[in-house]
Short mmCIF file of C-alpha atoms and ligand atoms in Angstrom, two decimals:
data_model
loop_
_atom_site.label_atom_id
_atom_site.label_comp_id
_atom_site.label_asym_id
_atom_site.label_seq_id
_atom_site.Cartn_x
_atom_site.Cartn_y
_atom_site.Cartn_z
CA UNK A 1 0.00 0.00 0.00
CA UNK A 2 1.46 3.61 -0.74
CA UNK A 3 1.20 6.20 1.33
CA UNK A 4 0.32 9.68 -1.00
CA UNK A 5 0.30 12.26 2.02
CA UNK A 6 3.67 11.52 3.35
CA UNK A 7 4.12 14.78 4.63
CA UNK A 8 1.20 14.42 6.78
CA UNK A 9 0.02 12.79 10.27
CA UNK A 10 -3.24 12.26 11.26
CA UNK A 11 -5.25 15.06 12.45
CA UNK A 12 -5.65 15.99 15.87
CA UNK A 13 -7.25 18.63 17.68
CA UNK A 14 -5.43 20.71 19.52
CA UNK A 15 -7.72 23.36 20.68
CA UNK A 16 -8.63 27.43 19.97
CA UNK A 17 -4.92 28.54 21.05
CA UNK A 18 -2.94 25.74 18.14
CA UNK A 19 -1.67 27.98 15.66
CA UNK A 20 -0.73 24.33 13.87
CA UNK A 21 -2.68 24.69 10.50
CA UNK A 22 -2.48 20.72 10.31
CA UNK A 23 -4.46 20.17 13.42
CA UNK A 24 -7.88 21.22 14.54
CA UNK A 25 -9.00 24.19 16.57
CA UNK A 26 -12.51 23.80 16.86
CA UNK A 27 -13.80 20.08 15.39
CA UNK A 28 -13.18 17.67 18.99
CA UNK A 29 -14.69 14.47 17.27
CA UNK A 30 -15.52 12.78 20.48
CA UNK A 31 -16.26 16.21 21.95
CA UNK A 32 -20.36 15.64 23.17
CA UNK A 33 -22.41 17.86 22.77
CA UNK A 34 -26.17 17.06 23.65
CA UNK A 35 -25.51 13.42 24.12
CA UNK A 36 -23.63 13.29 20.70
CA UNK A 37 -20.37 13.58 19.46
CA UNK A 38 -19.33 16.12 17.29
CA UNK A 39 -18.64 13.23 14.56
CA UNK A 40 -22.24 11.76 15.23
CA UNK A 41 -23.59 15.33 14.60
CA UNK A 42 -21.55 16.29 11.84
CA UNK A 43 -20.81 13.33 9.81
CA UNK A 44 -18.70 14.70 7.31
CA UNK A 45 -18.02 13.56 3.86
CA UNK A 46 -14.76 14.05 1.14
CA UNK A 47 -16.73 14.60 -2.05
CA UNK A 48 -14.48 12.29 -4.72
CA UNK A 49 -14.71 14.77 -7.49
CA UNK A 50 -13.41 17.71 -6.35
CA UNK A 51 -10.62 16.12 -4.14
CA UNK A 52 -9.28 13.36 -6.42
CA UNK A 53 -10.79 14.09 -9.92
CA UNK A 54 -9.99 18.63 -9.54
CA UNK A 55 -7.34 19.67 -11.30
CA UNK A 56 -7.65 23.45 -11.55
CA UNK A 57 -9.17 23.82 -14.92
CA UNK A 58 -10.72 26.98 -15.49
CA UNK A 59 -12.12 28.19 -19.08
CA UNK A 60 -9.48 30.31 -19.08
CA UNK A 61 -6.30 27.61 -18.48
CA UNK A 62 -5.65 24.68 -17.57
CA UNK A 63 -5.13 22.78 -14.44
CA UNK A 64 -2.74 23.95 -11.89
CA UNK A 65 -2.94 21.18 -9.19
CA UNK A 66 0.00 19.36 -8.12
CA UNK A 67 -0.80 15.64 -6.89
CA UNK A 68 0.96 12.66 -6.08
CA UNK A 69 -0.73 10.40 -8.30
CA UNK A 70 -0.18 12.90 -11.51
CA UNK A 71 2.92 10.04 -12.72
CA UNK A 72 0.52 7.31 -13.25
CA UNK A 73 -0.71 7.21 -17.04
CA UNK A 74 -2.91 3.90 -17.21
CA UNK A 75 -6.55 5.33 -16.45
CA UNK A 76 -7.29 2.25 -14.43
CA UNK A 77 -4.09 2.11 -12.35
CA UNK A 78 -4.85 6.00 -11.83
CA UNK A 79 -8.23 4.88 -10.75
CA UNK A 80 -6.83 2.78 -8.20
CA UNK A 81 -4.44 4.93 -6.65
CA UNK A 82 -7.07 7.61 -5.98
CA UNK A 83 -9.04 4.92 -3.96
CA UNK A 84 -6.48 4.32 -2.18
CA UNK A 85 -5.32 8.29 -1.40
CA UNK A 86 -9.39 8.52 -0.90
CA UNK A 87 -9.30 6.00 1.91
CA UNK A 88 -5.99 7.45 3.23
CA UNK A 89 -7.16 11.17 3.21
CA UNK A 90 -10.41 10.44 4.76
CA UNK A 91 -8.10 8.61 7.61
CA UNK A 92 -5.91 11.24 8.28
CA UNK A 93 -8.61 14.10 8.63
CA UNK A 94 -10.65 11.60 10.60
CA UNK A 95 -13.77 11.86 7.92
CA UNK A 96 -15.98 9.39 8.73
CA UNK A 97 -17.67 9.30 4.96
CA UNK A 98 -17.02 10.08 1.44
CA UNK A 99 -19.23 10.59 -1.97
CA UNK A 100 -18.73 9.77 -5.80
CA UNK A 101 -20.61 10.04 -8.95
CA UNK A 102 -19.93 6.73 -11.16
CA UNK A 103 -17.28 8.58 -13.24
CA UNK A 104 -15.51 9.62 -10.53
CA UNK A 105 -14.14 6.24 -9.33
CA UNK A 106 -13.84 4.43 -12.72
CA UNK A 107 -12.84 6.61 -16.07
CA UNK A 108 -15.65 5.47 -18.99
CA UNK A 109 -14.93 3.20 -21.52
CA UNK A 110 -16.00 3.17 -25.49
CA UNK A 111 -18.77 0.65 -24.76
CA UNK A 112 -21.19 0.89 -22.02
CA UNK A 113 -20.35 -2.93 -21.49
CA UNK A 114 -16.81 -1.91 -20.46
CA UNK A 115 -17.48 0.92 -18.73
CA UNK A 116 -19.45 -1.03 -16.04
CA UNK A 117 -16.29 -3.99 -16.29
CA UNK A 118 -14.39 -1.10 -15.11
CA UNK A 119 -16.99 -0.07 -12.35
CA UNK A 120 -16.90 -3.56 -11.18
CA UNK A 121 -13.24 -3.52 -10.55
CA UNK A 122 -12.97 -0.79 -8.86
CA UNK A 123 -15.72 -1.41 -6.84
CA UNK A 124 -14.60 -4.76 -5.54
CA UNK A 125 -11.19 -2.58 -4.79
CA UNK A 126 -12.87 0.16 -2.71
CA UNK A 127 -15.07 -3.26 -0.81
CA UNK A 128 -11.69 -4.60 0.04
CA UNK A 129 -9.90 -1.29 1.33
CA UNK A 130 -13.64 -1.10 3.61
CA UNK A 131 -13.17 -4.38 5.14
CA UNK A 132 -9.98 -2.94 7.29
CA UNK A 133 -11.25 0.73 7.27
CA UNK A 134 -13.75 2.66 8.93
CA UNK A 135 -14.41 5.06 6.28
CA UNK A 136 -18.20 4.84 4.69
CA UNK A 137 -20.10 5.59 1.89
CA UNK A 138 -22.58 8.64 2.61
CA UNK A 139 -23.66 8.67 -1.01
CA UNK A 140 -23.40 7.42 -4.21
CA UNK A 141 -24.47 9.56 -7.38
CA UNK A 142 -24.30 9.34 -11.73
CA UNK A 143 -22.36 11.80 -13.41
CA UNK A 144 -25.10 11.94 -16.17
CA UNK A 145 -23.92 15.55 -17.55
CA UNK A 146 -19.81 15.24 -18.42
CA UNK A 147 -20.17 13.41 -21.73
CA UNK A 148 -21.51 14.78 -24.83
CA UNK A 149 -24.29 12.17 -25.28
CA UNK A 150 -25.92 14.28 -22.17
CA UNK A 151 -25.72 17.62 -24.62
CA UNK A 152 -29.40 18.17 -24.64
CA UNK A 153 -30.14 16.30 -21.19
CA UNK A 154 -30.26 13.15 -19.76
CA UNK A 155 -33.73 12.34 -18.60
CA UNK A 156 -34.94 15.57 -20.56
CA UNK A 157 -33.54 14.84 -23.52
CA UNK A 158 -35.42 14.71 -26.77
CA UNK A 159 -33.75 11.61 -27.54
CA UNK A 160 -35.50 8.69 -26.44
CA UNK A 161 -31.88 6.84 -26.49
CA UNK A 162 -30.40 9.27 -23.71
CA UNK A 163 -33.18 8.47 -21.74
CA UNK A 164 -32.24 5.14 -21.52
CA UNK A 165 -28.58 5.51 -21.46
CA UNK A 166 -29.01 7.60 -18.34
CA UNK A 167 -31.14 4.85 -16.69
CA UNK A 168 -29.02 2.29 -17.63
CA UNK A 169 -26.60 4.40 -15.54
CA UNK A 170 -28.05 4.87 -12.51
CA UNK A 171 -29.45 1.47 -12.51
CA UNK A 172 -25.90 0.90 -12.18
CA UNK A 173 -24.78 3.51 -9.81
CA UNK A 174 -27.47 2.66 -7.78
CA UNK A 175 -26.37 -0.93 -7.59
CA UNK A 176 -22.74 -0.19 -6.61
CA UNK A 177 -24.07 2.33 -3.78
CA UNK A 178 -26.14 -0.62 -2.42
CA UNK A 179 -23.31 -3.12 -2.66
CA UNK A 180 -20.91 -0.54 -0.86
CA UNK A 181 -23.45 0.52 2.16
CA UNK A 182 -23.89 3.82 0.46
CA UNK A 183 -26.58 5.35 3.07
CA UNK A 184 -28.07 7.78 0.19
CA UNK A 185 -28.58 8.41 -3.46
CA UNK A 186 -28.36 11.84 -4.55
CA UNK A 187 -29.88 13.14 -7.84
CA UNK A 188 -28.69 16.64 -9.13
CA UNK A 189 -30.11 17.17 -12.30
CA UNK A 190 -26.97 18.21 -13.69
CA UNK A 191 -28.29 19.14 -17.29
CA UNK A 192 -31.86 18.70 -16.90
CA UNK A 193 -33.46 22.21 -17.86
CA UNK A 194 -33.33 24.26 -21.05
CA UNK A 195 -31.30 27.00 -22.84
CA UNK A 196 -34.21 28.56 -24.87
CA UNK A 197 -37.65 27.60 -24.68
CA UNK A 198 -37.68 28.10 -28.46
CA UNK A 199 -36.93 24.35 -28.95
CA UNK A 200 -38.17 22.78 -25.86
CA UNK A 201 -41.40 20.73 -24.67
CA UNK A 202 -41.06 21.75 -21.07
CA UNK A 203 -44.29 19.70 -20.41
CA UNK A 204 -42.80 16.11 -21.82
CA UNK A 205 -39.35 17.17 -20.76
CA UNK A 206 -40.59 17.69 -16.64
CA UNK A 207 -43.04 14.70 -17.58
CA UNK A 208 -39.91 12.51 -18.28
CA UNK A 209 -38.05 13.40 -15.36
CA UNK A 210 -41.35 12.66 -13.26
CA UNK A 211 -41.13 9.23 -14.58
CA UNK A 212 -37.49 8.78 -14.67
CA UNK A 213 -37.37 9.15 -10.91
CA UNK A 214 -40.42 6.95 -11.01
CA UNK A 215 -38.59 4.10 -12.01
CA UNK A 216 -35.42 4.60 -9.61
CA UNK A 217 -37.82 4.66 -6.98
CA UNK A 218 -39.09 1.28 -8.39
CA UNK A 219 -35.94 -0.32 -8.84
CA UNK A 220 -34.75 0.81 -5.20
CA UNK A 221 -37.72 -1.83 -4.29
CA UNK A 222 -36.92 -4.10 -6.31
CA UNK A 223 -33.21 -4.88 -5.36
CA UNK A 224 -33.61 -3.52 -1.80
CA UNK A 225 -31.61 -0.47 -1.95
CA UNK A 226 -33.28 1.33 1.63
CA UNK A 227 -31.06 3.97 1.42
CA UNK A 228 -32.37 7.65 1.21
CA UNK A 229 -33.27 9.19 -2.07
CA UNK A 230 -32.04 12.96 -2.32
CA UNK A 231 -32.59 15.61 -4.99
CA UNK A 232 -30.10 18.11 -4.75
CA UNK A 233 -31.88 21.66 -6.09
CA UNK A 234 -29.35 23.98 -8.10
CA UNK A 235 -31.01 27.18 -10.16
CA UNK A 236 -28.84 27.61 -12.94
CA UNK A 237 -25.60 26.20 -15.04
CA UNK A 238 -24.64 24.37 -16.63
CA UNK A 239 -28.16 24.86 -18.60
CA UNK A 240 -29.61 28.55 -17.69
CA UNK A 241 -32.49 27.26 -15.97
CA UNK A 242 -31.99 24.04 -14.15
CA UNK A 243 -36.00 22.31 -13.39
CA UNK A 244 -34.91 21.70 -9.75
CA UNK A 245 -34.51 25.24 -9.26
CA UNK A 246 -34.74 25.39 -5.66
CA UNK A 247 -36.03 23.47 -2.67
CA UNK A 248 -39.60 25.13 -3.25
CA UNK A 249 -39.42 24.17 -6.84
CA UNK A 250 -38.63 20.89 -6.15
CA UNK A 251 -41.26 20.51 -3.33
CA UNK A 252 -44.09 21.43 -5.91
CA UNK A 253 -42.50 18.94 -8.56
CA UNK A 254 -42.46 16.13 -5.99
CA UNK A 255 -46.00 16.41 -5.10
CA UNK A 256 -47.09 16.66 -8.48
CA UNK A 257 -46.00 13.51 -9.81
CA UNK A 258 -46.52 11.94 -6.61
CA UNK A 259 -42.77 11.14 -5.62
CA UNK A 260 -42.70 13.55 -2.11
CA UNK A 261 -42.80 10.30 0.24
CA UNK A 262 -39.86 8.92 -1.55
CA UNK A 263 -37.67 11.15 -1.60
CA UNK A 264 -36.00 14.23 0.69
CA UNK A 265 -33.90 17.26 -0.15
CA UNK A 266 -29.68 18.17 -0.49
CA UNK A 267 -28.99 21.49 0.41
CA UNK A 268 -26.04 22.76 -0.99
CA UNK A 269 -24.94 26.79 -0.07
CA UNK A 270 -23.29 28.03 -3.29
CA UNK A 271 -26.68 26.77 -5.32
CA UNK A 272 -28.82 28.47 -2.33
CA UNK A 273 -27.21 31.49 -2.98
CA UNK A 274 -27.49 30.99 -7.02
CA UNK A 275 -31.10 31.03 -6.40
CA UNK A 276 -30.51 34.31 -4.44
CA UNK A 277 -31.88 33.14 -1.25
CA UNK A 278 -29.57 32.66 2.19
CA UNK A 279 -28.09 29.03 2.28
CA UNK A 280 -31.23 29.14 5.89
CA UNK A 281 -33.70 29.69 3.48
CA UNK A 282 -33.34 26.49 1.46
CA UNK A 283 -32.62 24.45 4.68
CA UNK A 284 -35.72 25.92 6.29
CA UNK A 285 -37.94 25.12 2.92
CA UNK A 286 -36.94 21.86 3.19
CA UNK A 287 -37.05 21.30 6.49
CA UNK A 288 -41.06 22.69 7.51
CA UNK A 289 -41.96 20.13 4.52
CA UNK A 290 -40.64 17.64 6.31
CA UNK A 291 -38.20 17.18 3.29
CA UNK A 292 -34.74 17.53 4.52
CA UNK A 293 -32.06 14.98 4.26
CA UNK A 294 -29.00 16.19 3.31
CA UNK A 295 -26.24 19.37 2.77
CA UNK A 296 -23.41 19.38 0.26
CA UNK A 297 -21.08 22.12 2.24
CA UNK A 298 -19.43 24.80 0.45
CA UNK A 299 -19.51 28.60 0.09
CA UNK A 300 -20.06 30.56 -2.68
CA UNK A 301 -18.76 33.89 -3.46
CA UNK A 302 -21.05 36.97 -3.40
CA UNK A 303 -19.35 38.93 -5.81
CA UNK A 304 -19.42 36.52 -8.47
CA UNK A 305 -22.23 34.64 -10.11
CA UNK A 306 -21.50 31.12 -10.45
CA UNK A 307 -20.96 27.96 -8.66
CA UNK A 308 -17.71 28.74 -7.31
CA UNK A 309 -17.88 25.84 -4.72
CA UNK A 310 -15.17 27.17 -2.29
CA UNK A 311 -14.91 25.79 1.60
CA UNK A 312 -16.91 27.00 3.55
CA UNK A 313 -15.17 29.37 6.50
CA UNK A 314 -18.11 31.76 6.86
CA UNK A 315 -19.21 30.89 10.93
CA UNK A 316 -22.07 33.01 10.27
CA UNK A 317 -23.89 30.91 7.29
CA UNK A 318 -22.42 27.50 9.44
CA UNK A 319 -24.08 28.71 12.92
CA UNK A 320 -27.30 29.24 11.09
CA UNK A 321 -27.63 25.66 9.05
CA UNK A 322 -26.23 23.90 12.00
CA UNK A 323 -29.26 25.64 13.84
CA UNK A 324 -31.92 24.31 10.83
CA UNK A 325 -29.97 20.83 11.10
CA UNK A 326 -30.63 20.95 15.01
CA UNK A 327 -34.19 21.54 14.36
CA UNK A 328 -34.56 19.27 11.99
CA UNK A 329 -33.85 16.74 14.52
CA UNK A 330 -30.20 16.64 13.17
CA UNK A 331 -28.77 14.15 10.30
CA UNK A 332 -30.31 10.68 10.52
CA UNK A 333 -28.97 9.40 6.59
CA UNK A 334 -27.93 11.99 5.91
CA UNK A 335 -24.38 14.22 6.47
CA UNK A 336 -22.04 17.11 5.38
CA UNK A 337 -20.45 16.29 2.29
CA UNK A 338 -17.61 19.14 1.30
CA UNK A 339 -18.85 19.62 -2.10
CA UNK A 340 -16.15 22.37 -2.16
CA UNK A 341 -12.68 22.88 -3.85
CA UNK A 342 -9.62 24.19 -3.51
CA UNK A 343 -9.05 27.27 -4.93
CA UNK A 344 -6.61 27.30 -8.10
CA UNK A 345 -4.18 29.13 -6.41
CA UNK A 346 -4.03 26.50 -3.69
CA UNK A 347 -2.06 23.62 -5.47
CA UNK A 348 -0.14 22.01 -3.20
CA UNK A 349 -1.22 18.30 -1.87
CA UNK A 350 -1.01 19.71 1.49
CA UNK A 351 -3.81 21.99 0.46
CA UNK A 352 -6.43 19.48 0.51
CA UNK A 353 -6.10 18.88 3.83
CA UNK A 354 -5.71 22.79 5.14
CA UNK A 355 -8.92 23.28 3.25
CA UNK A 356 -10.77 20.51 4.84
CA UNK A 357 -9.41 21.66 8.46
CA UNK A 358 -11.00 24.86 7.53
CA UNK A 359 -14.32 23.63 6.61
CA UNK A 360 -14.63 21.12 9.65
CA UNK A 361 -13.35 23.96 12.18
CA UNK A 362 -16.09 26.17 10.50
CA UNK A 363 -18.50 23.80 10.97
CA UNK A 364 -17.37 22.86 14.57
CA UNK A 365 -17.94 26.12 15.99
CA UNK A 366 -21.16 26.80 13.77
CA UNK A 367 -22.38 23.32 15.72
CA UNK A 368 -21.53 24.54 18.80
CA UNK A 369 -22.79 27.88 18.31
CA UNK A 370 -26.17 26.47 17.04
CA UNK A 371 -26.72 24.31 20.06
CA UNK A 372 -26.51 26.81 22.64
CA UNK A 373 -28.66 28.76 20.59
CA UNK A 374 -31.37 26.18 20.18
CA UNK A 375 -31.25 24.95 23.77
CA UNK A 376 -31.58 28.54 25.19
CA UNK A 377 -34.35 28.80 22.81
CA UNK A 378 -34.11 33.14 23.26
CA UNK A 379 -35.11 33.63 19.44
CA UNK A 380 -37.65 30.48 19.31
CA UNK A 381 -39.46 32.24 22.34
CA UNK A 382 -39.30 36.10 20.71
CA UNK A 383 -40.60 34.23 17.50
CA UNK A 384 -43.14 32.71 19.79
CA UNK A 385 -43.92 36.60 21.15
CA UNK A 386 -44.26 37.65 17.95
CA UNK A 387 -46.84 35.49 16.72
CA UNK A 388 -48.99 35.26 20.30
CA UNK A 389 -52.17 37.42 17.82
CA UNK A 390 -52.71 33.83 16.59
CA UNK A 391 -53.37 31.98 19.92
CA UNK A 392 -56.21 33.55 20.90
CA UNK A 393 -59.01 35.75 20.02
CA UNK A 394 -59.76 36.36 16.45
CA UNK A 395 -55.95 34.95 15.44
CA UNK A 396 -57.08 31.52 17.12
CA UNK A 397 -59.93 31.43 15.22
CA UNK A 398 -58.16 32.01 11.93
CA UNK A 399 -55.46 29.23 12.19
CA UNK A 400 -58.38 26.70 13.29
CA UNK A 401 -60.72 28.43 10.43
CA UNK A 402 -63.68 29.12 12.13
CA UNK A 403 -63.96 32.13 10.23
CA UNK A 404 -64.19 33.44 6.96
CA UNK A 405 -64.04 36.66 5.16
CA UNK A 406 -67.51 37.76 6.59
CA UNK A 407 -66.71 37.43 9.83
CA UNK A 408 -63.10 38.89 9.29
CA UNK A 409 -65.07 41.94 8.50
CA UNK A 410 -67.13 42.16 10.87
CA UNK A 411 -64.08 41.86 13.30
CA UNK A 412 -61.87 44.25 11.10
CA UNK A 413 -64.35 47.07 11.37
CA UNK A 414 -64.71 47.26 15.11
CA UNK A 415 -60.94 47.00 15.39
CA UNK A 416 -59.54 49.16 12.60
CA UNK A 417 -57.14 51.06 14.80
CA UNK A 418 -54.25 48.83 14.08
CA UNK A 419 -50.84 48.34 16.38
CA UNK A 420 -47.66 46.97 15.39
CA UNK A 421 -45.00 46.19 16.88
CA UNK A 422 -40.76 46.34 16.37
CA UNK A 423 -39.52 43.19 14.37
CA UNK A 424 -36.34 44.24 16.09
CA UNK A 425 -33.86 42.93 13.56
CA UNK A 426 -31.13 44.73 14.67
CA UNK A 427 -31.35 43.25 18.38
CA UNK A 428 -32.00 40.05 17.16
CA UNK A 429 -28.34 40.11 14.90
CA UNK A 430 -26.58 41.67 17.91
CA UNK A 431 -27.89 38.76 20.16
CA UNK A 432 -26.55 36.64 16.95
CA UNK A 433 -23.25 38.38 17.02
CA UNK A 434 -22.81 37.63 20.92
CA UNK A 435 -23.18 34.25 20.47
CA UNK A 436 -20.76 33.65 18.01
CA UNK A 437 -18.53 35.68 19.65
CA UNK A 438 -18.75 34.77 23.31
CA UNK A 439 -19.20 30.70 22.51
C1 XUL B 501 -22.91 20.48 -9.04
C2 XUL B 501 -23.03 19.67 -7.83
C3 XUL B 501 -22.81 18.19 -8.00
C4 XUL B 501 -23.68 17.36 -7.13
C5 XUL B 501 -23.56 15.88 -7.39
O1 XUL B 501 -23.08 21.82 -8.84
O2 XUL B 501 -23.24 20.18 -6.76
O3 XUL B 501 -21.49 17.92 -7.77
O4 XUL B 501 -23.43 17.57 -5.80
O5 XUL B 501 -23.80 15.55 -8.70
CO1 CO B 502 -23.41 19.43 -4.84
#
C-alpha cells in the first residue's frame, strides 16, 4: 500500500490557542455535545470529485494542481491509486464518509459494457480497502452531464436513447451504492433544464423526469436499496435554468408527480445562494416540509455569479444551518459532504487537507454555536412573542378556520385602529453576534 500524504500525520485537535494549520482548533470528534459527538452530529463527507478528480481547470487555463498520483498514465491504475489516497485522506482528517458520482471512481470506456467492467473492478477494490477501514459511503451519485451524449439532457432529452442511457446508468450507480453501504442516493439534475424555450417541450421534458425518478424509486424496491433518495436543487448552469430550481421548486414537482414520500432534499450553499436566497432559506424550505435529508457544504462567493464551490469558513452561514440541522432533529442518513474545492491558487497536496481543516473547524464552531442557541431557545421564544395574535381571540380562530371573510369583517371594522409592533432585527443580529462571539 502507498502512502500519497507523506508529509502528513493524522489530524488531531489541539484546541482554539494551536496555531498548527495541520491540526484542529474547533472540530473535537468525540467532543459531546447534547448526548452526541461532534462526529455523530456532523458526519462529514470528502466529495471524490473535487478532491481526487480537480485539477484546476478553469475556461481560461488549464489545471494547476499538483498531486501525487499525476505520474501514473494507465486510467485504471490511476483509478486505483485515488481509492487508495481517498481512503488514506479520509483517515488522516478523521472523515468518517465520502461521496462519488460513477465517473468519478472508474474513467468510462467506449462501450457501455466496459465501462461497467471497469466499475466492477474498482468497486470490488474500494469493498476490500472497507473491510480494514472505517471510512463509509454517505452517497453514491451518476455523473449523467460530463459526456456529450448528455448535450441536450439526460432524462430531458429529446432523444429517447439518452433516456435510456441515463437509466441504464443509474441502474448501475445505484447498484454499486447498495453493494458498498452507500446510506443515500443523490440526484442533481446536472443538465436537466433548457437553454431557450424556443426548442423545448417543457411539459414532456418535466413529464420525463417525473417518470425517470419513477422508475429509480421502483428499482430501489426491487433490489432492496433502503437507502435515502435525495434531490439536490441547483437554479442555474450548466443549462440557464436548471427544473430543480430550488427546494420550493422541487417541493411542488415532488408532489405533483406523486414522488414527495420517496424522496428528501440536499442542500447545498453556493446553489442556495445561485437562487438568491440565504443558504437558511433552502434548509428551512426543506425542512417545515418535512423534506430535509441532506447538505453538500461549500460557500459561494457573493461577488461573483456562479458555482464557485469554495470551503466553507463563513461561521455566520455554518451557525445558522447547523441551527436548521438541530431543528430538523439533526442528520439521521444523511451528512455534510464538502462539495467544495480548492481554490486554483491553492495547489499544493497539502492543500487538501488545510482546506478541509478549515471547513470542519467552521462547521465545529457553527455546531456549537447552534446548540446553545437552540437549547436557550431566546429567538424560538421572541418568534413565539411575535406570533402570540394567533393563539387567541380572532388569530385563534383564523389558524383553526372558524372564520371566513364575513366574519373577518365584521371583526376588522370594530378593530380598525391597528398596532404593530418592532420586528427588532437589529437586536435580534446583535444577540446573533454575541453568540458567536462569546461561545
Ligand atoms: C454540481 C453539484 C454536483 C452534485 C452531485 O453543482 O453540486 O457535484 O453535488 O452531482
Ligand atoms: Co453538490
Amino acid at each position: 500500500m502507498s502512502e500519497f500524504f507523506k508529509n502528513v500525520d493524522k489530524i488531531k485537535y489541539e484546541g482554539k490557542g494551536s496555531d498548527n494549520p495541520l491540526a484542529f482548533k474547533y472540530y473535537n470528534p468525540d467532543e459531546v455535545i447534547g448526548g452526541k459527538t461532534m462526529k455523530e452530529h456532523l458526519r462529514f463527507a470528502v466529495a471524490y470529485w473535487h478532491t481526487f478528480q480537480g485539477t484546476g481547470k478553469d475556461p481560461f487555463g488549464d489545471g494547476t494542481a499538483l498531486r501525487p498520483w499525476d505520474n501514473i498514465t494507465d486510467p485504471m491504475d490511476l483509478a486505483k491509486a485515488k481509492v487508495e489516497a481517498n481512503f488514506e485522506l479520509c483517515e488522516k482528517l478523521g472523515v468518517p464518509f465520502f461521496c462519488f458520482h460513477d465517473r468519478d471512481i472508474a474513467p468510462e470506456a467506449s462501450t457501455l459494457r466496459e465501462t461497467n467492467k471497469r466499475l466492477d473492478e474498482i468497486v470490488a477494490l474500494i469493498k476490500e480497502y472497507m473491510k480494514t477501514s472505517s471510512v463509509k459511503l454517505l452517497w453514491g451519485t451518476t455523473n449523467a452531464f460530463g459526456n456529450p451524449r448528455f448535450v441536450h439532457g439526460a432524462s430531458t432529452s429529446p432523444n429517447a436513447d439518452v433516456f435510456a442511457f441515463a437509466a441504464s446508468q443509474v441502474k448501475k450507480a445505484m447498484e454499486i451504492t447498495l453493494e458498498l453501504g452507500g446510506q443515500n442516493y443523490v440526484f442533481w439534475g446536472g443538465r436537466e433544464g433548457y437553454e431557450t424555450l424556443l426548442n423545448t417541450d417543457m411539459k414532456l421534458e418535466l413529464d420525463n423526469m417525473g417518470r425517470f425518478l419513477g422508475m429509480a424509486v421502483d428499482y430501489a424496491k426491487e433490489i432492496g436499496f433502503k437507502g435515502q433518495f435525495l434531490i439536490e436543487p441547483k437554479p442555474k448552469e450548466p443549462t440557464k435554468h436548471q427544473y430543480d430550481f430550488d427546494t420550493a421548486t422541487v417541493v411542488g414537482f415532488l408532489k405533483t408527480y406523486g414522488l414527495e414520500k420517496s424522496f428528501k432534499m440536499n442542500i447545498e450553499a453556493n446553489h442556495a445562494t445561485l437562487a438568491a436566497h440565504t443558504f437558511q432559506h433552502e434548509l428551512m424550505t426543506a425542512r417545515i416540509n418535512g423534506l430535509f435529508g441532506s447538505i453538500d457544504a461549500n460557500q459561494g462567493d457573493l461577488l461573483l455569479g456562479w458555482d464557485t464551490d469554495q470551503f466553507p469558513t463563513n461561521i455566520y452561514d455554518t451557525t445558522m444551518a447547523m441551527y436548521e440541522v438541530i431543528k430538523a432533529g439533526g442528520f439521521t442518513t444523511g451528512g455534510l459532504n464538502f462539495d467544495s474545492k480548492v481554490r486554483r491558487g491553492s495547489f499544493e497536496p497539502t492543500d487538501l487537507f488545510y482546506a478541509h481543516i478549515a471547513g470542519m473547524d467552521t462547521f465545529a464552531k457553527g455546531l456549537k454555536v447552534a446548540y446553545k442557541m437552540a437549547s436557550e431557545a431566546k429567538f424560538d421564544k421572541i418568534i413565539e412573542e411575535r406570533y402570540a395574535s394567533y393563539k387567541s381571540g380572532i388569530g385563534s380562530d383564523i389558524v383553526n378556520r372558524k372564520v371566513g371573510f364575513k366574519e373577518l369583517e365584521k371583526y376588522a371594522l370594530e378593530n380598525d385602529q391597528i398596532k404593530n409592533v418592532s420586528g427588532r432585527q437589529e437586536v435580534l443580529e446583535g444577540m446573533l453576534n454575541n453568540y458567536i462571539l462569546n461561545d
